[in-house]
CSV table of C-alpha atoms in Angstrom, one decimal:
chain,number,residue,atom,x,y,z
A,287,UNK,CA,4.1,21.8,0.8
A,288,UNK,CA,7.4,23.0,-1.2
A,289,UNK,CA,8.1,20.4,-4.1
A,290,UNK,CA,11.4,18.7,-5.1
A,291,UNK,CA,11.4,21.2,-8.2
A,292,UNK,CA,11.5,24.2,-5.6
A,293,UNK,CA,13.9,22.9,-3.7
A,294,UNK,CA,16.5,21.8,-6.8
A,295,UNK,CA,15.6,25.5,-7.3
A,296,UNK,CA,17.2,27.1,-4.9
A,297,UNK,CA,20.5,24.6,-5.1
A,298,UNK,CA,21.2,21.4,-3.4
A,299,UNK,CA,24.4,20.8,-5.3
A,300,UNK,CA,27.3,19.9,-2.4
A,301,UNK,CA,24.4,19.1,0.0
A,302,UNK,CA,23.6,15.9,2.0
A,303,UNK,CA,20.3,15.4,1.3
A,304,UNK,CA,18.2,12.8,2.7
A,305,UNK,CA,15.4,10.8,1.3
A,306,UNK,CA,12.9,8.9,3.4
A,307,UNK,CA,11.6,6.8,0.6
A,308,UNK,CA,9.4,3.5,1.4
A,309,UNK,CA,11.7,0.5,-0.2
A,310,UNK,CA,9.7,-2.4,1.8
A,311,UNK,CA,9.2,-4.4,-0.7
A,312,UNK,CA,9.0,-8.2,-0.4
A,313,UNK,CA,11.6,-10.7,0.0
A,314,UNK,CA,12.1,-14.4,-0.9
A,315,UNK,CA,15.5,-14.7,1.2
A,316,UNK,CA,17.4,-12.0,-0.7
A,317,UNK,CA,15.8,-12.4,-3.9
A,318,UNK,CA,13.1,-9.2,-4.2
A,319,UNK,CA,10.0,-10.4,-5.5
A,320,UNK,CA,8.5,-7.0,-6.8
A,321,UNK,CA,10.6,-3.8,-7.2
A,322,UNK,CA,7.3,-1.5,-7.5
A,323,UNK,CA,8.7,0.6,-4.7
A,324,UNK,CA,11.8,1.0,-5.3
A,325,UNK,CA,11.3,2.0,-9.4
A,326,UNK,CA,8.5,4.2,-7.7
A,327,UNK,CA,10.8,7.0,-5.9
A,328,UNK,CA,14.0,6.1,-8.1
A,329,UNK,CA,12.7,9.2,-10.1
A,330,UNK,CA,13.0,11.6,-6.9
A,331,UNK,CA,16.7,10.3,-5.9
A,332,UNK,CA,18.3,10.2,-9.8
A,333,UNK,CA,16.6,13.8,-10.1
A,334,UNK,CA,18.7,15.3,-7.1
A,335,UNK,CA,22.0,13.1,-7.7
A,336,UNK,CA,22.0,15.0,-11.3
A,337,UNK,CA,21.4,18.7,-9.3
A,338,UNK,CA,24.6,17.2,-7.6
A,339,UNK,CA,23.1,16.5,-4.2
A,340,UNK,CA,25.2,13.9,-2.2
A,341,UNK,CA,21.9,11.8,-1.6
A,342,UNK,CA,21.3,9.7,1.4
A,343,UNK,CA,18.4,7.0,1.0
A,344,UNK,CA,16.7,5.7,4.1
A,345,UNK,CA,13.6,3.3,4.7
A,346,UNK,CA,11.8,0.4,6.7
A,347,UNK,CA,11.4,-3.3,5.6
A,348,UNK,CA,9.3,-6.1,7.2
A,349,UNK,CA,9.2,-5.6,11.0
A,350,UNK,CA,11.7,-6.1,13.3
A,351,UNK,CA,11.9,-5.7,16.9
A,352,UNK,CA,13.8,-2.2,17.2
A,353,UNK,CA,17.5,-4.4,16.9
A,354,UNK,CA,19.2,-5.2,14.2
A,355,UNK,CA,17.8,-8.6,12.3
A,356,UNK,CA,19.5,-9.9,9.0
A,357,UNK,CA,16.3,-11.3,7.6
A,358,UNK,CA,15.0,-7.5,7.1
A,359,UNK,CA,18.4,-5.9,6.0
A,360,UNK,CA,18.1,-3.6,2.8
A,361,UNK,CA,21.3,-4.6,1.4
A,362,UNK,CA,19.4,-6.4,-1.5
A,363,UNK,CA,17.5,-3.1,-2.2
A,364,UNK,CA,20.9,-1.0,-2.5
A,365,UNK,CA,21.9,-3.8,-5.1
A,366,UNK,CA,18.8,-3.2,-7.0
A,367,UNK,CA,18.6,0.4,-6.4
A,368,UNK,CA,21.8,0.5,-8.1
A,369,UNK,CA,21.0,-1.2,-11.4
A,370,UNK,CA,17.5,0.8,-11.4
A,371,UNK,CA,19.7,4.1,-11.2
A,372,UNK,CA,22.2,2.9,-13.2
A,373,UNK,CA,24.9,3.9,-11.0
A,374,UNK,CA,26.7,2.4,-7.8
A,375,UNK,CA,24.8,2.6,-4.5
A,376,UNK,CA,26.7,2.6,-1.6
A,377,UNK,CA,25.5,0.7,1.5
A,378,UNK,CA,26.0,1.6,5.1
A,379,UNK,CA,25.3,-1.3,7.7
A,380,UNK,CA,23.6,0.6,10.2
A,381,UNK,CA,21.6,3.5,10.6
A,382,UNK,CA,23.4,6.0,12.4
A,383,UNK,CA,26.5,4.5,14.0
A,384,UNK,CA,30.3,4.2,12.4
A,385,UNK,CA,29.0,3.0,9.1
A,386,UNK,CA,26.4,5.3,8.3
A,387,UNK,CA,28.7,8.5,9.5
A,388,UNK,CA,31.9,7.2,7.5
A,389,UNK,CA,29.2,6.0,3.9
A,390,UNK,CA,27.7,9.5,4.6
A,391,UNK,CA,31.3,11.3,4.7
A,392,UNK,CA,32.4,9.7,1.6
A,393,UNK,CA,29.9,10.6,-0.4
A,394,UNK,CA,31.1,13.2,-3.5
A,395,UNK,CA,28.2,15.1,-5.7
A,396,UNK,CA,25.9,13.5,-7.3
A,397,UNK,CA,26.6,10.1,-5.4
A,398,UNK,CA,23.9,7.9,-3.8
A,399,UNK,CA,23.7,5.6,-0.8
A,400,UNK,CA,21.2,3.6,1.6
A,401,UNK,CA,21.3,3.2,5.6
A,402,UNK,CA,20.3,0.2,6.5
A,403,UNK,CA,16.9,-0.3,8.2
A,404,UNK,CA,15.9,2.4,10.1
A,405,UNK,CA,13.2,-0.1,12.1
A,406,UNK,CA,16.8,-1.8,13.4
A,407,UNK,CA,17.1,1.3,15.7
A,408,UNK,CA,14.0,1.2,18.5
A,409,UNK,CA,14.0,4.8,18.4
A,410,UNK,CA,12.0,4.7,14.5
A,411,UNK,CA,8.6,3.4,15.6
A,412,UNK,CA,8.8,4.5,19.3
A,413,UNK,CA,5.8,5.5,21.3
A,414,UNK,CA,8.3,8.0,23.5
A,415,UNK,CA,8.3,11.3,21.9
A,416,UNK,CA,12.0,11.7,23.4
A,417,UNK,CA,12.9,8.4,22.4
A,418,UNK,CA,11.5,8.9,18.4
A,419,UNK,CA,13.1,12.4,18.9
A,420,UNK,CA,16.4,11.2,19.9
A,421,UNK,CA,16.7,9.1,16.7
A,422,UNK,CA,15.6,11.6,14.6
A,423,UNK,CA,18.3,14.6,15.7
A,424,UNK,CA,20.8,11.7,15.0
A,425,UNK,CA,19.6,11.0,11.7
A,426,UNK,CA,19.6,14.7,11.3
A,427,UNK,CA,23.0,15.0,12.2
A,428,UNK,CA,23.8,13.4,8.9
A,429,UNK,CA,22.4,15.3,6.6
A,430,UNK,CA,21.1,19.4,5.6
A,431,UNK,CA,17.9,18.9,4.1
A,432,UNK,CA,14.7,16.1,3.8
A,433,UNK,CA,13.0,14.8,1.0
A,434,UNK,CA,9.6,12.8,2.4
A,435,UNK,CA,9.3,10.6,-0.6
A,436,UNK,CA,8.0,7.3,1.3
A,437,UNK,CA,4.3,7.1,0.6
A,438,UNK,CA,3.4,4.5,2.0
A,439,UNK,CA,4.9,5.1,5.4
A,440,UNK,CA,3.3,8.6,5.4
A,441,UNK,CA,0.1,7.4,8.0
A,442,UNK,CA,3.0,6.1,10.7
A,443,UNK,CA,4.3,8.9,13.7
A,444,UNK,CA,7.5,7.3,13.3
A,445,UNK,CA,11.0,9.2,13.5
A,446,UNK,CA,12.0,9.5,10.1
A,447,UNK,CA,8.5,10.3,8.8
A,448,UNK,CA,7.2,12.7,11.5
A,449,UNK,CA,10.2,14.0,13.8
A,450,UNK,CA,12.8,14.7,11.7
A,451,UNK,CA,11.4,16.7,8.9
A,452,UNK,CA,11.1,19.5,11.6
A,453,UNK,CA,14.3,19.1,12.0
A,454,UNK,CA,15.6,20.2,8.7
A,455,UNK,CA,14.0,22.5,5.7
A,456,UNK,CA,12.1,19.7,3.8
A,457,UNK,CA,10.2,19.0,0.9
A,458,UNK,CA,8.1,16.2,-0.8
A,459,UNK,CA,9.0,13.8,-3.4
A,460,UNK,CA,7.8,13.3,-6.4
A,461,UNK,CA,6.1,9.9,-5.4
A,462,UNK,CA,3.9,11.8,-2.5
A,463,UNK,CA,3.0,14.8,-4.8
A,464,UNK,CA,2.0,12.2,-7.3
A,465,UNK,CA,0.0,10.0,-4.9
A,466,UNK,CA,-1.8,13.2,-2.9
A,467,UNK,CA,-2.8,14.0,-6.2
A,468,UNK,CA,-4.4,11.2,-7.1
A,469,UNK,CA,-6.4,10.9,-3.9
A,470,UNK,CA,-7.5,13.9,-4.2
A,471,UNK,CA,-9.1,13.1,-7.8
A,472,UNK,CA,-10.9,10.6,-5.1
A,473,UNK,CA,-12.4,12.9,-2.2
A,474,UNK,CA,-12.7,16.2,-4.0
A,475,UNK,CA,-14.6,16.7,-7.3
A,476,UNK,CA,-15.0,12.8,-8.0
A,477,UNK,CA,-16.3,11.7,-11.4
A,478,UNK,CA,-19.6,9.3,-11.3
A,479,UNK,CA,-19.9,6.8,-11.2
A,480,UNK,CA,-17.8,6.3,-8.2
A,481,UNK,CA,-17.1,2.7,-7.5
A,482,UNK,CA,-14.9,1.2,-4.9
A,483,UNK,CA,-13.6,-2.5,-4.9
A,484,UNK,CA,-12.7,-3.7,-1.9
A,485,UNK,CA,-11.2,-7.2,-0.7
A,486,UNK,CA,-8.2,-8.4,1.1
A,487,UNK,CA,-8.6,-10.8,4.6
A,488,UNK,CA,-10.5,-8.9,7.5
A,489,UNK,CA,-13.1,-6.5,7.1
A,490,UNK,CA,-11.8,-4.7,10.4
A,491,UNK,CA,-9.0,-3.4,8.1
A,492,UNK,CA,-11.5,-1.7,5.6
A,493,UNK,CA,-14.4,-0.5,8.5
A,494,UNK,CA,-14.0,3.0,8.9
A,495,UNK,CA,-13.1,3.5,4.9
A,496,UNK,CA,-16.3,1.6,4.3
A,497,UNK,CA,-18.1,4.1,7.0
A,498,UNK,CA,-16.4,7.1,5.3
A,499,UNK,CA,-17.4,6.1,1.3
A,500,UNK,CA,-21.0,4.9,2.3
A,501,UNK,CA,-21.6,8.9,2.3
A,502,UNK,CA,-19.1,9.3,-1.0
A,503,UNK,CA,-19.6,6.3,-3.4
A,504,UNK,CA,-21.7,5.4,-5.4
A,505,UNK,CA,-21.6,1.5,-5.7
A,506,UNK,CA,-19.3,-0.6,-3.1
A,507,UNK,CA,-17.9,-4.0,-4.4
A,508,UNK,CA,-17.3,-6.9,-1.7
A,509,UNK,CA,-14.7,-9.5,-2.1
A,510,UNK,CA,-11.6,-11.6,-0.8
A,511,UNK,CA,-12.0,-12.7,2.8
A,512,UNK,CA,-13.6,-9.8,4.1
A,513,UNK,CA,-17.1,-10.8,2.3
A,514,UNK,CA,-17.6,-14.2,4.7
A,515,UNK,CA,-18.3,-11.7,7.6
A,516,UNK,CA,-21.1,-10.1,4.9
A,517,UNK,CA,-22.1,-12.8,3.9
A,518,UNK,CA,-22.9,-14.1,7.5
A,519,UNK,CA,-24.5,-10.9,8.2
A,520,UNK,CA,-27.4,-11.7,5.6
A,521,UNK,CA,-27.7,-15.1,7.5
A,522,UNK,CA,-25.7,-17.3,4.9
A,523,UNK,CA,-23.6,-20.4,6.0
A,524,UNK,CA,-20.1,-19.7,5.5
A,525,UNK,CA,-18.4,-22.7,6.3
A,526,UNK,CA,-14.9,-22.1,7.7
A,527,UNK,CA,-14.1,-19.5,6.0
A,528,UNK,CA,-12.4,-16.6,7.3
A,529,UNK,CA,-15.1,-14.7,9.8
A,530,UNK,CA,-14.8,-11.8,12.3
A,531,UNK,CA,-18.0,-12.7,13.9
A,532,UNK,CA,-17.3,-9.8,17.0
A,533,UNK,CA,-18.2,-7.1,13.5
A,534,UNK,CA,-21.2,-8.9,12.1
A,535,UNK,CA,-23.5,-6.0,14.2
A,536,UNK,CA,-21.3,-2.8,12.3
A,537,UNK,CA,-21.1,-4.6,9.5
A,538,UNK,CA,-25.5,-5.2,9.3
A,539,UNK,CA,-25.5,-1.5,10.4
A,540,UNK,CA,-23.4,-0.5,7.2
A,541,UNK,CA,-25.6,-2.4,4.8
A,542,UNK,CA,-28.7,-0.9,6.1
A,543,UNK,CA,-27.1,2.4,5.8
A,544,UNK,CA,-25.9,1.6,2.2
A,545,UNK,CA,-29.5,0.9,1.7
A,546,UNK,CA,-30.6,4.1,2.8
A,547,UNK,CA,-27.7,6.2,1.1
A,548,UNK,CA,-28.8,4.5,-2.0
A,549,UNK,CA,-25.2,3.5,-2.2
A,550,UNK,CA,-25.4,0.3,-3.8
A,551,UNK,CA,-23.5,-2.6,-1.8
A,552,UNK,CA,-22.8,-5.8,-4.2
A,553,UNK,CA,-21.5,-8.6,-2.2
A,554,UNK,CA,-20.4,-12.0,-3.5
A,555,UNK,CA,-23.1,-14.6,-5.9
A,556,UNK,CA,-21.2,-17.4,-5.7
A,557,UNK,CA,-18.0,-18.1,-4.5
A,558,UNK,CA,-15.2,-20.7,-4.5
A,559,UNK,CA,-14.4,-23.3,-2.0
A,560,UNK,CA,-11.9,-26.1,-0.4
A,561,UNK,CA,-12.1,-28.3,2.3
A,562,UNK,CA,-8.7,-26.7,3.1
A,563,UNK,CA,-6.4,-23.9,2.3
A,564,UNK,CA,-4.1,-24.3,-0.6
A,565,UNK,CA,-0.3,-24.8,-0.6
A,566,UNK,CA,1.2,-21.3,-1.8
A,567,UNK,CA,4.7,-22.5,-1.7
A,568,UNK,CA,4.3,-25.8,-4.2
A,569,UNK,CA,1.4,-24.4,-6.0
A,570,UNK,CA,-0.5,-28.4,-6.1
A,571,UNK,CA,-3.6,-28.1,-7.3
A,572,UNK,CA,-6.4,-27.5,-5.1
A,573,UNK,CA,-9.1,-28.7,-6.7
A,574,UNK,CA,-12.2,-26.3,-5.9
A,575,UNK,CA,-15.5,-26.6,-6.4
A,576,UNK,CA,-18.1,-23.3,-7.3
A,577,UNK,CA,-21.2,-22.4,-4.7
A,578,UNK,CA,-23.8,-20.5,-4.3
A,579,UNK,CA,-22.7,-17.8,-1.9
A,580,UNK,CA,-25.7,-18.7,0.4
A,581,UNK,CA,-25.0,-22.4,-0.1
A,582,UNK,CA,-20.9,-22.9,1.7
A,583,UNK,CA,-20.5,-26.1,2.9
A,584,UNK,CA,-20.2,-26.3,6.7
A,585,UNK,CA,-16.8,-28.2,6.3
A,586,UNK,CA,-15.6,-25.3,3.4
A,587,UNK,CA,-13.7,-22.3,3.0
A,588,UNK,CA,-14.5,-19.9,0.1
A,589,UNK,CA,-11.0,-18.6,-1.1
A,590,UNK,CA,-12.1,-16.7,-4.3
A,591,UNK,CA,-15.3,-15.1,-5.8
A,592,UNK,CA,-17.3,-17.4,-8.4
A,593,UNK,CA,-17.3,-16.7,-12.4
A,594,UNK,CA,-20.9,-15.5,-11.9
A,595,UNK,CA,-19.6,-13.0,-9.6
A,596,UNK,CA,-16.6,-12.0,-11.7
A,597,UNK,CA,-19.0,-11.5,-14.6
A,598,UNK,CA,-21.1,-9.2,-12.1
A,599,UNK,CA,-18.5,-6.9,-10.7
A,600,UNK,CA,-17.3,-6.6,-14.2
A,601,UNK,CA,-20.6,-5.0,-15.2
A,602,UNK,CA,-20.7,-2.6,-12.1
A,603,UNK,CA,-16.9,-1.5,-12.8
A,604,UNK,CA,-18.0,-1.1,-17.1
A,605,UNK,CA,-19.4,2.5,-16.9
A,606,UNK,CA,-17.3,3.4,-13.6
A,607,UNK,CA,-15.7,7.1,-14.2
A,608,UNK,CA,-13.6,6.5,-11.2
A,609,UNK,CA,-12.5,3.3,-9.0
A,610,UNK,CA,-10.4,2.7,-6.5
A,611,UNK,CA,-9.6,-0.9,-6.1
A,612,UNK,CA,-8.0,-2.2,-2.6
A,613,UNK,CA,-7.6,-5.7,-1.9
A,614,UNK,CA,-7.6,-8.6,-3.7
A,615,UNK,CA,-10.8,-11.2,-4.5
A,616,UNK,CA,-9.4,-14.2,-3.1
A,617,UNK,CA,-5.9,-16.0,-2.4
A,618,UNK,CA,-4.7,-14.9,-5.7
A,619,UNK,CA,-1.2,-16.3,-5.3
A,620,UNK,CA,-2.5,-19.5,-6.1
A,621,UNK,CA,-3.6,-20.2,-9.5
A,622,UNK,CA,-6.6,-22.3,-8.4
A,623,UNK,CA,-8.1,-18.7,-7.0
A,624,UNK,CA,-6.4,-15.8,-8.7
A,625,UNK,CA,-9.1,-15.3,-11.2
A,626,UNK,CA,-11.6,-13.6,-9.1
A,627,UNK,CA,-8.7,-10.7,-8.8
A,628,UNK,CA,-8.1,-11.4,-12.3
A,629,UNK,CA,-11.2,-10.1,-13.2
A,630,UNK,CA,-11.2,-7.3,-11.5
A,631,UNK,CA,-7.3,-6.0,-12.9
A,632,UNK,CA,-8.9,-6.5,-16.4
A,633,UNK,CA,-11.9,-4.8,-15.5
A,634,UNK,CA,-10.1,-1.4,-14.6
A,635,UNK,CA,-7.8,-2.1,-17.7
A,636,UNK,CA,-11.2,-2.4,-19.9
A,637,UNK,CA,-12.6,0.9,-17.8
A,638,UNK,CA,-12.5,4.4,-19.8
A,639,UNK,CA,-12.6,5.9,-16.4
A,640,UNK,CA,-9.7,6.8,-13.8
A,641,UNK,CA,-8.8,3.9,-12.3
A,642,UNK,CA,-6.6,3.5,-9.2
A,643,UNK,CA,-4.9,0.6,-7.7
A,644,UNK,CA,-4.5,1.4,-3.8
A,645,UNK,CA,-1.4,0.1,-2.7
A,646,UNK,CA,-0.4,-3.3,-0.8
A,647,UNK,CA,-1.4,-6.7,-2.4
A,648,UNK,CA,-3.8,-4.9,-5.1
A,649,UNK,CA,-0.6,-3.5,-6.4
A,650,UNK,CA,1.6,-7.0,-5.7
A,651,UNK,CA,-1.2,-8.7,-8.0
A,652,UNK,CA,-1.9,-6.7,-10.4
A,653,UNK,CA,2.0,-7.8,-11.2
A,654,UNK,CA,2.1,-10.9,-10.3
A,655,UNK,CA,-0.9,-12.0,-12.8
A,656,UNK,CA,0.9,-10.3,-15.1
A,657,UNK,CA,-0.8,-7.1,-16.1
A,658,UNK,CA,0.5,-3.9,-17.8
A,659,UNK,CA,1.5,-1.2,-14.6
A,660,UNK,CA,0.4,1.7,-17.6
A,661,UNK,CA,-2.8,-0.2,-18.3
A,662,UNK,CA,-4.2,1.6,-14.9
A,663,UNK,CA,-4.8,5.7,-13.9
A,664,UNK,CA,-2.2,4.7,-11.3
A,665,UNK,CA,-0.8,2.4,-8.7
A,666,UNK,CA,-0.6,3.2,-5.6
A,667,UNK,CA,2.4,2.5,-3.0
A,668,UNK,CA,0.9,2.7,-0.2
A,669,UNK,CA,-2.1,0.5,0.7
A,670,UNK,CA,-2.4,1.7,4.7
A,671,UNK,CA,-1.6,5.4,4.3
A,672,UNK,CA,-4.2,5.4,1.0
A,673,UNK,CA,-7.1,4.3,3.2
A,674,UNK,CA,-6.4,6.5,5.6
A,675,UNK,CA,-6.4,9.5,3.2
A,676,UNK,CA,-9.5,8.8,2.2
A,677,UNK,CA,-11.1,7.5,5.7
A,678,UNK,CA,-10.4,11.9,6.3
A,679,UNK,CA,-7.7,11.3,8.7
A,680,UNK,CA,-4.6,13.5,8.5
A,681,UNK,CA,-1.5,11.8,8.2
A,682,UNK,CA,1.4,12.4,10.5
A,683,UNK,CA,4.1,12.3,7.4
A,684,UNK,CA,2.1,14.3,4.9
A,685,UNK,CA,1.5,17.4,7.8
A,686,UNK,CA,4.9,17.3,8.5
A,687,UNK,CA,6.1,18.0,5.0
A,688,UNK,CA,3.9,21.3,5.2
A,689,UNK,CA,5.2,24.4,6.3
């Protein structure tokens, strides 16, 4: 895979180089609520507008339907963009019609803009190969060389990840060489103890990690909304919390196997609950009561892990030499249950070992409550594409940056 260093190397002054970067961050109208993203590949596009590239930026946000929708333009991001780099960022209003051709044409050395959502243009995320292929010799049209710099859209076979790099002579980022990196501190040569925190809503999202790290870690933490289906596996009430009843028989079959791996699987001790889910947009207090985790009320719903258990995982995560946290504890976005992924944040700041943040909400808390981004080994961009890494799969954007 030739680096960004390389290819400065051999000169990309006076050429149009473009960046796939991932800059879907998250909205409140056209306010951005967390800028992680964008500060995260900023190094990769100031480093090639000062080698006198003309640099073109490109990426997804939110998910619209293959047509343009102004809910999910990245005009915001240019703005921001702009004040990160510390220099004007020019914005062309579509992908690869008039606007993007003339923004494109305009640009002089060492200048930088952004197309607007490449997910506006059907041909992105299409299931046709000649469709995705189409897109991608357009977008190619505009430009002399690639830069795959969006992590965490590296796990998707869409146009601008997967079609167009063999299109052009291409290199990575410094975001992906950073993030491949780090996951390989993961699955090769790990330090132990190896423990994984996992939470966020279904369990379905984390099964075939969980099946890949039952043969890799050495402790599994269970939190968030995923433990209820645990939980109900060992027989326990849950209430009405969330539940994906159809995995109960995989998920019985992964603590058995846990068991026999001597993996150790620590689920939930207590847990809190509401009669009903809280109001994220006022923030009015919810009023929750703590339970035994095998003592929900049938007319409950457990939102957040209990102090007991935030005292336990604390202990398994103290003499950790390497964690990788994904998902949050609870419905941390409410203060009535964000100290269950409180305590785990703090526990990976308190840990001497390498600690990793995986991407996705993990990383969206971790700032929101307020912690120190240096205080961690490293956070990750890209929640999806970091599971998949380390479920073994190969990702469609990563092989198609190698030569």
């Amino acid at each position: 895979m030739k680096t960004i260093d390389e290819l400065i190397q051999d000169g990309v002054e006076g050429k149009r180089v473009f960046v796939r970067a991932d800059l879907n961050v998250p909205l409140d109208g056209a306010t951005i609520t967390d800028d992680g993203r964008i500060r995260a590949v900023a190094p990769t596009i100031a480093k090639l507008a000062e080698a006198g590239a003309k640099v073109i930026v490109a990426s997804h946000l939110g998910r619209p339907k293959g047509a343009p929708d102004p809910q999910f333009s990245l005009a915001p991001v240019a703005e921001r963009l702009g004040e990160i780099l510390g220099k004007n960022v020019s914005f062309a209003t579509d992908t690869i019609g008039d606007s993007a051709k003339a923004t494109v044409a305009a640009l002089a050395n060492g200048e930088v803009t952004l197309l607007e959502n490449l997910r506006f243009n059907a041909g992105e995320t299409s299931k046709d190969d000649a469709e995705r292929g189409a897109f991608a010799d357009a977008l190619a049209a505009l430009a002399d060389v690639y830069v795959g710099d969006g992590f965490g859209a590296v796990h998707r076979k869409h146009a601008s990840v997967y079609d167009l790099p063999a299109r052009l002579p291409h290199a990575a980022g410094y975001l992906i060489a950073t993030e491949v990196g780090v996951l390989k501190k993961l699955t090769e040569d790990v330090k132990r103890p190896y423990v994984v925190a996992l939470g966020g809503a279904k369990v379905s999202d984390k099964l075939a990690v969980i099946d890949e790290l039952l043969g890799k870690a050495d402790r599994l933490l269970i939190g968030g909304g995923m433990a209820y289906t645990f939980l109900k596996a060992k027989g326990h009430e849950v209430g009405i919390s969330l539940l994906q009843e159809d995995q109960i028989p995989v998920v019985t079959e992964y603590m058995e196997r846990a068991e026999k791996n001597g993996v150790e699987l620590v689920l939930p001790v207590d847990v809190l609950v509401s009669p009903q889910f809280p109001d994220l947009k006022t923030k009015a207090p919810a009023h929750p009561t703590t339970v035994a985790a095998d003592a929900i009320p049938a007319d409950q719903e457990g939102l957040d892990i209990g102090p007991q258990t935030r005292k336990l995982y604390a202990s398994k995560l103290a003499d950790a030499e390497t964690v990788f946290w994904n998902g949050p504890m609870g419905v941390f976005e409410h203060p009535d249950f964000a100290e269950g992924t409180k305590a785990v944040a703090q526990a990976l700041v308190d840990s001497d070992g390498f600690t990793v943040v995986g991407g996705g909400d993990s990383a969206a808390a971790v700032r929101t409550l307020g912690f120190d981004e240096n205080a961690f080994g490293h956070i990750s961009t890209g929640g999806g594409a970091s599971l998949e890494y380390l479920e073994g799969k190969t990702l469609p954007g990563l092989a198609a940056l190698e030569d």
